[in-house]
Structure formats: structure tokens, C-alpha cells
């Protein structure tokens, strides 16, 4: 397999649309070389960066935050395992938070979520007179407040 990938090959292997790859490149998240024809060519290790970008977005990082993270990687060589490990360790808390959030989302689908709608029979017990509104805006039990 060629060391340098065309944008089509990068797209095919990563599952990310070529337009998104160009966008990542415009944002400085990935880089290409220009072939003699002027077409973009990507080093194979860019696949790992793209996977990182996709998953970081799923964890909830913004593209600016992802850019900041990627700038911590060495620019003069292919990042090694320990470089990536350094990047992902602060994510643990964020991922744990996200898991807890998704669990609440899953478990709350049939429960009162404290959103102020008072539309379920359970709301009368879980959120009488929209008591949850005192804690702030939004579905309070979904964002982590306890039902009282
Ligand atoms: S589901 Fe909206 S207040 Fe209970």
C-alpha cells in the first residue's frame, strides 16, 4: 500500500467525507503534502489523527479544543504511543462524565426529567409544581440534579 494517501483513500479508510477532511485541513487539524499534480497527499499516520478528531468530537470536545490537543503532539516526528497517552489521560474525567450523562439519558426516557413540562403522570411526584425550575433552566434531572 502506498505511503501517501489520496484524499479519496483517506476518506475511504477513515469513513470521514472528503469535504470534512478538507475542512479539518483548513482548520489546521491535519496536514497534507501537495503532489506534483497539486493534489493533496496524506501520510498514513494522518488516519490516526482523523480517528482522534472524530472520537474527540464524540466525547464533546470542540474543534478548537481538539486543535489545542493536537498541537501538544510532536511536530517533527510521527507521534508514539506515549504521546497519545499523554493526550488522552485528562479525558478520563470527561469520558466518565459523558457516560454518566448517557446513562441518565437512557434511564430517563420513561421518567420525569424535570424539564418543566409536567406532562407525565410521574411528574406530579417527581417534580410537583415544577420544583425543579428553582435549580435552573433545562431538564434538571437529566443534567444530574437529584429528584427530591
Ligand atoms: S417530564 Fe417534564 S417535568 Fe416531568
CSV table of C-alpha atoms and ligand atoms in Angstrom, one decimal:
chain,number,residue,atom,x,y,z
A,1,UNK,CA,0.0,0.0,0.0
A,2,UNK,CA,1.3,3.5,-0.9
A,3,UNK,CA,2.8,5.5,2.0
A,4,UNK,CA,1.0,8.6,0.9
A,5,UNK,CA,-2.8,8.5,0.6
A,6,UNK,CA,-5.0,10.5,-1.7
A,7,UNK,CA,-7.9,12.3,-0.1
A,8,UNK,CA,-10.2,9.6,-1.5
A,9,UNK,CA,-8.2,6.8,0.1
A,10,UNK,CA,-8.1,8.7,3.4
A,11,UNK,CA,-11.8,9.3,3.2
A,12,UNK,CA,-12.5,5.6,2.3
A,13,UNK,CA,-10.3,4.2,5.1
A,14,UNK,CA,-11.4,6.7,7.8
A,15,UNK,CA,-15.0,6.8,6.9
A,16,UNK,CA,-14.9,10.6,7.0
A,17,UNK,CA,-16.2,12.5,4.0
A,18,UNK,CA,-13.6,14.3,1.8
A,19,UNK,CA,-15.3,17.6,2.4
A,20,UNK,CA,-14.8,17.1,6.2
A,21,UNK,CA,-11.2,16.2,5.7
A,22,UNK,CA,-10.7,19.4,3.7
A,23,UNK,CA,-12.4,21.3,6.5
A,24,UNK,CA,-10.1,19.7,9.1
A,25,UNK,CA,-7.2,20.7,7.0
A,26,UNK,CA,-8.4,24.2,6.6
A,27,UNK,CA,-8.6,24.3,10.5
A,28,UNK,CA,-5.1,23.1,10.8
A,29,UNK,CA,-6.0,19.8,12.4
A,30,UNK,CA,-4.4,17.7,9.7
A,31,UNK,CA,-1.9,18.5,7.0
A,32,UNK,CA,-1.2,17.2,3.5
A,33,UNK,CA,1.6,17.4,1.1
A,34,UNK,CA,1.0,18.5,-2.5
A,35,UNK,CA,1.8,16.0,-5.2
A,36,UNK,CA,3.3,17.3,-8.5
A,37,UNK,CA,-0.2,17.4,-9.8
A,38,UNK,CA,-1.2,19.8,-7.0
A,39,UNK,CA,-3.4,17.1,-5.4
A,40,UNK,CA,-3.3,16.6,-1.7
A,41,UNK,CA,-1.4,13.6,-0.4
A,42,UNK,CA,-1.6,12.4,3.2
A,43,UNK,CA,0.9,10.5,5.3
A,44,UNK,CA,-0.6,7.3,6.6
A,45,UNK,CA,-0.4,8.4,10.2
A,46,UNK,CA,-2.9,11.1,9.4
A,47,UNK,CA,-5.5,8.3,9.7
A,48,UNK,CA,-4.9,8.2,13.5
A,49,UNK,CA,-5.3,11.9,13.8
A,50,UNK,CA,-8.6,11.7,11.9
A,51,UNK,CA,-9.8,8.9,14.2
A,52,UNK,CA,-8.8,11.0,17.1
A,53,UNK,CA,-10.7,14.1,15.8
A,54,UNK,CA,-13.8,12.0,15.2
A,55,UNK,CA,-13.8,10.4,18.7
A,56,UNK,CA,-12.8,13.7,20.4
A,57,UNK,CA,-15.9,15.3,18.9
A,58,UNK,CA,-18.0,12.4,20.2
A,59,UNK,CA,-16.6,12.9,23.7
A,60,UNK,CA,-17.7,16.5,23.3
A,61,UNK,CA,-14.6,18.5,22.5
A,62,UNK,CA,-14.9,21.4,20.2
A,63,UNK,CA,-12.7,21.7,17.1
A,64,UNK,CA,-10.8,24.4,18.9
A,65,UNK,CA,-10.1,22.2,21.8
A,66,UNK,CA,-9.2,19.3,19.5
A,67,UNK,CA,-6.7,21.6,17.7
A,68,UNK,CA,-5.2,22.6,21.1
A,69,UNK,CA,-4.8,18.9,22.0
A,70,UNK,CA,-3.2,18.0,18.6
A,71,UNK,CA,-0.7,20.9,19.0
A,72,UNK,CA,0.6,19.0,22.0
A,73,UNK,CA,1.8,16.2,19.7
A,74,UNK,CA,5.4,16.4,18.4
A,75,UNK,CA,5.5,18.2,15.1
A,76,UNK,CA,8.8,16.8,14.0
A,77,UNK,CA,8.1,13.1,14.1
A,78,UNK,CA,5.3,10.5,14.0
A,79,UNK,CA,3.6,10.6,17.4
A,80,UNK,CA,4.3,7.5,19.5
A,81,UNK,CA,2.1,5.6,21.9
A,82,UNK,CA,3.3,7.7,24.9
A,83,UNK,CA,2.5,10.9,23.0
A,84,UNK,CA,-1.1,9.8,22.5
A,85,UNK,CA,-1.3,8.6,26.1
A,86,UNK,CA,-0.3,12.0,27.4
A,87,UNK,CA,-3.2,13.5,25.4
A,88,UNK,CA,-5.9,11.1,26.5
A,89,UNK,CA,-5.3,10.9,30.2
A,90,UNK,CA,-7.1,14.2,31.1
A,91,UNK,CA,-10.0,12.9,29.1
A,92,UNK,CA,-10.9,10.2,31.6
A,93,UNK,CA,-13.0,12.5,33.8
A,94,UNK,CA,-14.7,13.9,30.7
A,95,UNK,CA,-15.5,10.5,29.4
A,96,UNK,CA,-16.8,9.3,32.8
A,97,UNK,CA,-19.0,12.4,32.9
A,98,UNK,CA,-20.3,11.6,29.4
A,99,UNK,CA,-21.0,8.0,30.3
A,100,UNK,CA,-23.0,9.2,33.4
A,101,UNK,CA,-24.9,11.6,31.2
A,102,UNK,CA,-25.7,9.0,28.7
A,103,UNK,CA,-26.9,6.6,31.4
A,104,UNK,CA,-29.2,9.3,32.8
A,105,UNK,CA,-30.4,9.9,29.3
A,106,UNK,CA,-31.1,6.2,28.7
A,107,UNK,CA,-32.8,5.7,32.1
A,108,UNK,CA,-34.7,8.9,32.0
A,109,UNK,CA,-36.6,8.2,28.8
A,110,UNK,CA,-39.6,7.0,30.6
A,111,UNK,CA,-39.1,9.0,33.8
A,112,UNK,CA,-39.7,12.6,34.7
A,113,UNK,CA,-36.6,14.6,33.7
A,114,UNK,CA,-37.5,17.8,35.5
A,115,UNK,CA,-37.9,19.8,32.3
A,116,UNK,CA,-41.0,21.8,33.4
A,117,UNK,CA,-43.5,20.1,31.0
A,118,UNK,CA,-45.4,18.4,33.8
A,119,UNK,CA,-46.8,16.1,31.2
A,120,UNK,CA,-46.2,12.6,32.7
A,121,UNK,CA,-48.2,11.1,35.5
A,122,UNK,CA,-44.8,10.7,37.3
A,123,UNK,CA,-44.1,14.5,37.2
A,124,UNK,CA,-46.6,15.1,39.9
A,125,UNK,CA,-44.5,13.1,42.3
A,126,UNK,CA,-41.0,13.8,40.9
A,127,UNK,CA,-41.5,17.4,40.1
A,128,UNK,CA,-44.5,18.8,41.9
A,129,UNK,CA,-45.4,22.3,40.8
A,130,UNK,CA,-42.2,22.3,38.7
A,131,UNK,CA,-40.0,22.5,41.8
A,132,UNK,CA,-37.0,21.6,39.6
A,133,UNK,CA,-37.2,25.1,38.0
A,134,UNK,CA,-35.7,26.5,41.2
A,135,UNK,CA,-32.4,24.8,40.3
A,136,UNK,CA,-32.1,26.5,36.9
A,137,UNK,CA,-33.1,26.1,33.3
A,138,UNK,CA,-33.3,22.8,31.4
A,139,UNK,CA,-34.2,19.2,32.3
A,140,UNK,CA,-32.7,19.3,35.8
A,141,UNK,CA,-32.8,15.6,36.5
A,142,UNK,CA,-31.2,14.9,33.1
A,143,UNK,CA,-28.3,17.2,33.8
A,144,UNK,CA,-27.6,15.5,37.1
A,145,UNK,CA,-29.7,17.1,39.8
A,146,UNK,CA,-31.3,14.6,42.2
A,147,UNK,CA,-35.0,14.3,42.4
A,148,UNK,CA,-36.1,15.5,45.9
B,1,LIG,S1,-41.0,15.1,32.3
B,1,LIG,FE1,-41.0,17.3,32.1
B,1,LIG,S2,-41.4,17.9,34.2
B,1,LIG,FE2,-41.6,15.8,34.3
